[in-house]
Short mmCIF file of C-alpha atoms in Angstrom, two decimals:
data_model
loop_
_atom_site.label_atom_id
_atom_site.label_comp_id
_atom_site.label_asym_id
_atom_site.label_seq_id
_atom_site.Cartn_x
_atom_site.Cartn_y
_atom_site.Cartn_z
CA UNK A 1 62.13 129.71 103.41
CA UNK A 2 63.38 126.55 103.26
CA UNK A 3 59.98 124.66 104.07
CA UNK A 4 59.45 123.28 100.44
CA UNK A 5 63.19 121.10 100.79
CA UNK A 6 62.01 119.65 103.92
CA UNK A 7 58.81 118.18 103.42
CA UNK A 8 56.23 119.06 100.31
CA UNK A 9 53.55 117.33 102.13
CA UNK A 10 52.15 117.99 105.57
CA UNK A 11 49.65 116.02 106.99
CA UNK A 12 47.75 117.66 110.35
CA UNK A 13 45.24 115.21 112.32
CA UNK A 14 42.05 117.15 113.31
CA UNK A 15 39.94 116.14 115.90
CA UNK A 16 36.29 118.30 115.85
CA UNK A 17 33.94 118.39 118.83
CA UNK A 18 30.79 120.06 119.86
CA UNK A 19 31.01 122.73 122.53
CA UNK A 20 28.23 121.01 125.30
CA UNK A 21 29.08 120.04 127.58
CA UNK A 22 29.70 117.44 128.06
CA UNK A 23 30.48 117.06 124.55
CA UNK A 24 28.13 114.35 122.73
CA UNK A 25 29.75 114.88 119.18
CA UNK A 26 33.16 114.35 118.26
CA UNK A 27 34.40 113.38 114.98
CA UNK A 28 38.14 113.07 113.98
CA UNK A 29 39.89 113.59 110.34
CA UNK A 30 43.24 114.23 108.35
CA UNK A 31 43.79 117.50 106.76
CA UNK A 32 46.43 117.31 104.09
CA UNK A 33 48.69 120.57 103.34
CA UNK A 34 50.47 120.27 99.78
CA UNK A 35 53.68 122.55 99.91
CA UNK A 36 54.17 124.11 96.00
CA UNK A 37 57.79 124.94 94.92
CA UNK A 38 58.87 128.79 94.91
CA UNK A 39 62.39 129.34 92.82
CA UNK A 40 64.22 130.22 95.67
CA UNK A 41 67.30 128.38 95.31
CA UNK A 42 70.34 129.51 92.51
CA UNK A 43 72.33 126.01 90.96
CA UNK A 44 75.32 125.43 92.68
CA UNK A 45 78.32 124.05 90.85
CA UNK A 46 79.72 120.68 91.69
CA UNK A 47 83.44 119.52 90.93
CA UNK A 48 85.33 119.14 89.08
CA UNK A 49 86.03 122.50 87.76
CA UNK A 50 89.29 121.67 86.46
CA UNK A 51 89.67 119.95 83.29
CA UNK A 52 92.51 118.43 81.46
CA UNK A 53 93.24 118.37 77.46
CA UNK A 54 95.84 116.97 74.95
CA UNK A 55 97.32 119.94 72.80
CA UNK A 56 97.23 116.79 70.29
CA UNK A 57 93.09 116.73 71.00
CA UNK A 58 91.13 117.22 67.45
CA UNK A 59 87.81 119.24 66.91
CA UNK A 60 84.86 118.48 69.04
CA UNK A 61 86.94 116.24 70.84
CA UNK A 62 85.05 116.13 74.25
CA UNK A 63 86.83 117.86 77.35
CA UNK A 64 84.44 117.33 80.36
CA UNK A 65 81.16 118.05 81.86
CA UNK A 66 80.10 120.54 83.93
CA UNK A 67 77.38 119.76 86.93
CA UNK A 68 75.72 121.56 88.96
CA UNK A 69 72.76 120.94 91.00
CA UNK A 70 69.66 122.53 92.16
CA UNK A 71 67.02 122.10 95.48
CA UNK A 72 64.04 123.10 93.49
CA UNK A 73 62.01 121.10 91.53
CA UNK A 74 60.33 121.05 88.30
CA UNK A 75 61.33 124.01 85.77
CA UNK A 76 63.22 125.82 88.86
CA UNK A 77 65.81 122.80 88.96
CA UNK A 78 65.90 122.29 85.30
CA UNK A 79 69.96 123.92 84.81
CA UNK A 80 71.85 125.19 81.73
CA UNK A 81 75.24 126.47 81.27
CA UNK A 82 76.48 129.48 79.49
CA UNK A 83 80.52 130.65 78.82
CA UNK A 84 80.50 134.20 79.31
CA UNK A 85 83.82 134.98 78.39
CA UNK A 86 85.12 134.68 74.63
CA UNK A 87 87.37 131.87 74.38
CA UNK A 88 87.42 130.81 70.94
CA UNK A 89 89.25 126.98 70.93
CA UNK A 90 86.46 125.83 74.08
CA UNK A 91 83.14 125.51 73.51
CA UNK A 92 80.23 124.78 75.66
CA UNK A 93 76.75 123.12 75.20
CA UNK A 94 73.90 124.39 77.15
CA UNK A 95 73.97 120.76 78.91
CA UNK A 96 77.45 121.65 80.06
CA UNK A 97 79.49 119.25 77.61
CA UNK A 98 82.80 121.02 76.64
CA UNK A 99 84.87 120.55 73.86
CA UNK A 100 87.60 121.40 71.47
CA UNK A 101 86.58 124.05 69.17
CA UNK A 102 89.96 124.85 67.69
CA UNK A 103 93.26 123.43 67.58
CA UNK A 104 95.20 123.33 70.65
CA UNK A 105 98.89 124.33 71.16
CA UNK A 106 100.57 124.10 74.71
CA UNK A 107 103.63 126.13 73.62
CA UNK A 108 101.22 129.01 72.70
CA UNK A 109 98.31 128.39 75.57
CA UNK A 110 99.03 125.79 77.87
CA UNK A 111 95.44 126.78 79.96
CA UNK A 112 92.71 128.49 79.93
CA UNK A 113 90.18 130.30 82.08
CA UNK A 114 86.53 130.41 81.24
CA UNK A 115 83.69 132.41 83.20
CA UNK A 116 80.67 130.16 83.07
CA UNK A 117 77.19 130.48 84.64
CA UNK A 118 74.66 127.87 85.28
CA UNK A 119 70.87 129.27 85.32
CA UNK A 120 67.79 127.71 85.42
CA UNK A 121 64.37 127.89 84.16
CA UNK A 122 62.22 129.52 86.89
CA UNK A 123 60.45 132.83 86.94
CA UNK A 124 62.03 134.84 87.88
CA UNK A 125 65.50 133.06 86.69
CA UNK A 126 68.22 132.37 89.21
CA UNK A 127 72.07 131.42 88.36
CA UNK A 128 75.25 131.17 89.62
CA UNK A 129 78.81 131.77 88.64
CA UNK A 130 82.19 130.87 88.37
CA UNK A 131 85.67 130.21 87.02
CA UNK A 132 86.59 126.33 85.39
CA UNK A 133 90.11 125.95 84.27
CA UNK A 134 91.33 123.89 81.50
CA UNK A 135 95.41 122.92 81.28
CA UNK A 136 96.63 122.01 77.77
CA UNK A 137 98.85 119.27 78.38
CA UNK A 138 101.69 119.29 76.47
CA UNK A 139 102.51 116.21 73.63
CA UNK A 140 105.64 115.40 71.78
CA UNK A 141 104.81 117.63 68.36
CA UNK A 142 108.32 119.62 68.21
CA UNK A 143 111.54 118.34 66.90
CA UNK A 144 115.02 119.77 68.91
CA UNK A 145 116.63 122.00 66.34
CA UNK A 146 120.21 122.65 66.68
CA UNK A 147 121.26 126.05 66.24
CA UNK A 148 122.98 125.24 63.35
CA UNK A 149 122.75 123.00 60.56
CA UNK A 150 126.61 122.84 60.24
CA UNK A 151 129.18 122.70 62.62
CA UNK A 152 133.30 123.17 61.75
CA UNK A 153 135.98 122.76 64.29
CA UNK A 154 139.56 122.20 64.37
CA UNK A 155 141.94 120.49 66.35
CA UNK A 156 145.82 120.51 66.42
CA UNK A 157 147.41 116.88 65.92
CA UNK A 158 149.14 115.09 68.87
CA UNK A 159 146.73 116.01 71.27
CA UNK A 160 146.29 114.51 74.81
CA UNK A 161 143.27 112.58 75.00
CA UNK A 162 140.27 112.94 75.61
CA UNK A 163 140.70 116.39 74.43
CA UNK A 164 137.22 118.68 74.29
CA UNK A 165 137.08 120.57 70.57
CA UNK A 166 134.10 121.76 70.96
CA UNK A 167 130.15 121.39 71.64
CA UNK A 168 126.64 121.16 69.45
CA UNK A 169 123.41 122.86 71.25
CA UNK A 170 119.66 121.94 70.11
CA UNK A 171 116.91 122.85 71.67
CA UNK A 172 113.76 121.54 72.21
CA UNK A 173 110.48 123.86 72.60
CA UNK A 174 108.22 120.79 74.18
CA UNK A 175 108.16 119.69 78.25
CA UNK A 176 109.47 117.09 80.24
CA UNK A 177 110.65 114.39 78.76
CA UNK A 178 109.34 115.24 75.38
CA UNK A 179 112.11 118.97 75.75
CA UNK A 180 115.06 116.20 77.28
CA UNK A 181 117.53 116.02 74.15
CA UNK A 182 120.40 113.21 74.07
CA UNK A 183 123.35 113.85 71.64
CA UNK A 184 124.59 110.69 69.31
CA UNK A 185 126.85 110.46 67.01
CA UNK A 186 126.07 108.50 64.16
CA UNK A 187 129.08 107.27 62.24
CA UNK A 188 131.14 104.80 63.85
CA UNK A 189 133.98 106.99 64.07
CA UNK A 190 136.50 105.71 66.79
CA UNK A 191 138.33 108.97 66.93
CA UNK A 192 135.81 111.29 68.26
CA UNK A 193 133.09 111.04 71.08
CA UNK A 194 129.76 113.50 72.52
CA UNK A 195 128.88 114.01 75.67
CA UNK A 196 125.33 112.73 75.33
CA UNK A 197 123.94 115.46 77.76
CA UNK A 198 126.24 118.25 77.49
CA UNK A 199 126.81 118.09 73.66
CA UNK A 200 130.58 118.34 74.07
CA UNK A 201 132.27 116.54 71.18
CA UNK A 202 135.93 115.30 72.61
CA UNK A 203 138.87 113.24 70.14
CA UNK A 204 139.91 110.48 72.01
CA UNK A 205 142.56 109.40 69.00
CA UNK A 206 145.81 110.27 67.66
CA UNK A 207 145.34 112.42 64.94
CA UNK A 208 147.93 113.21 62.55
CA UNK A 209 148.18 115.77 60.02
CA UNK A 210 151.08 114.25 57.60
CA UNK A 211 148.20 111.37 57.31
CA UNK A 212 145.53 110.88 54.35
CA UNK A 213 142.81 112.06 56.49
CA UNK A 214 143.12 115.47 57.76
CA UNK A 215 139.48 116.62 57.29
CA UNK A 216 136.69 114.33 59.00
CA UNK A 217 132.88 114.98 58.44
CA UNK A 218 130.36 112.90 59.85
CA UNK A 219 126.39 113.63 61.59
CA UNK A 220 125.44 114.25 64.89
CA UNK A 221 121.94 113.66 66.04
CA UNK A 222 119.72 115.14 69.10
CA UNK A 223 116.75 112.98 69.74
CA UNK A 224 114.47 113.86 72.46
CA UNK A 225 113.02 111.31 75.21
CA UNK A 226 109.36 111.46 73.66
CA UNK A 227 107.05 109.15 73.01
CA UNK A 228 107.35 108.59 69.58
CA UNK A 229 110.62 110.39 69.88
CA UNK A 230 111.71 112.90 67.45
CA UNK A 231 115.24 113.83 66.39
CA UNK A 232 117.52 116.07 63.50
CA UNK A 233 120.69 116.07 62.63
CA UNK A 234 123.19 118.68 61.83
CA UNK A 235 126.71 118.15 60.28
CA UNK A 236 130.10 118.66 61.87
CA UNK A 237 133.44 118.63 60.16
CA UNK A 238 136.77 118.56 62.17
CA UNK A 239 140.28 119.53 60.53
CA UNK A 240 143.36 118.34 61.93
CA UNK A 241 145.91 121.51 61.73
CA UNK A 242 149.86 120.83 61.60
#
């Protein structure tokens, strides 16, 4: 069966005698065999059949190339792919380019699975199958968001110090770095402090109630370890109670 991907030419030396005997005629020549191709072979898929993507990736933005390969020749190697699954944001070209048909979003699909099939041309036509995975990699598109916009607290005066009053909480819907939130505050206020992991906000001054300040308001930020990073800020307000 598998004649034609060994050798597509066989050459067989004849030699051609008389049958006297003795012999008095002998005369020697080459007889040539020419091997034609018979579809007998599907494609078979080559790696890689994993593919990686931005979310961040725009339209027709080109993902990767499928391969495959075939032992015939002519029209019987000749190989085209097909998706037969519907997976609306990938698209694939008959020469097995893929690319971004619709905008990506890791938080919503972070991969997908497409069935694809590589034929070729013979008669009759032979193909194979199977499954290519593409992983949405996830970029730095989401802001944290504290889970409020406003935070009050209150704090009796005299306290020890450091003294916790309370704590801010953002979250962040991205990976990795690009999810890691640090806390800041961003007045330069030298009574109060945050944890810049935890959130916890701590005084670590006298306060004093009978003083001209007894309400203090000031911004707290939660910026995220992206690349560019992204940030918000919420408000806090602290009253000192007698």
């Amino acid at each position: 069966k598998q004649w034609y991907q060994r050798r597509v030419r066989v050459s067989l030396p004849i030699k051609v005698c008389d049958k006297g005997s003795p012999s008095r005629s002998c005369n020697d020549f080459g007889l040539t065999v020419h091997v034609l191709d018979v579809n007998d072979n599907a494609p078979e898929f080559l790696p890689p059949l994993t593919f990686y993507v931005s979310e961040d990736a725009k339209i027709n933005h080109a993902i990767g190339k499928l391969n495959a390969k075939d032992r015939d020749e002519g029209r019987n190697s000749q190989v085209t792919f097909s998706i037969l699954n519907s997976v609306p944001q990938i698209r694939a070209f008959s020469s097995g380019e893929l690319v971004v048909n619709e905008l990506l979003d890791f938080e919503t699909i972070d991969r997908f699975f497409l069935n694809v099939r590589a034929s070729d041309q013979g008669d009759p036509q032979l193909s194979t199958e199977s499954i290519v995975t593409i992983i949405v990699e996830d970029s730095n598109d989401n802001r944290p968001e504290f889970d409020q916009t406003e935070y009050s607290f209150s704090v009796q005066e005299h306290q020890s110090v450091p003294y916790l009053i309370g704590s801010v909480s953002a979250t962040d819907r991205d990976t990795g770095d690009n999810g890691e939130i640090v806390y800041s505050l961003l007045e330069g206020i030298s009574l109060f402090e945050i944890n810049s992991s935890s959130g916890q906000l701590f005084l670590i001054g006298s306060v004093d109630y009978e003083s001209s300040t007894t309400v203090h308001v000031f911004n707290v930020e939660a910026s995220d370890l992206g690349e560019p990073s992204l940030n918000s800020q919420a408000r806090i307000t602290v009253t000192v109670a007698d």
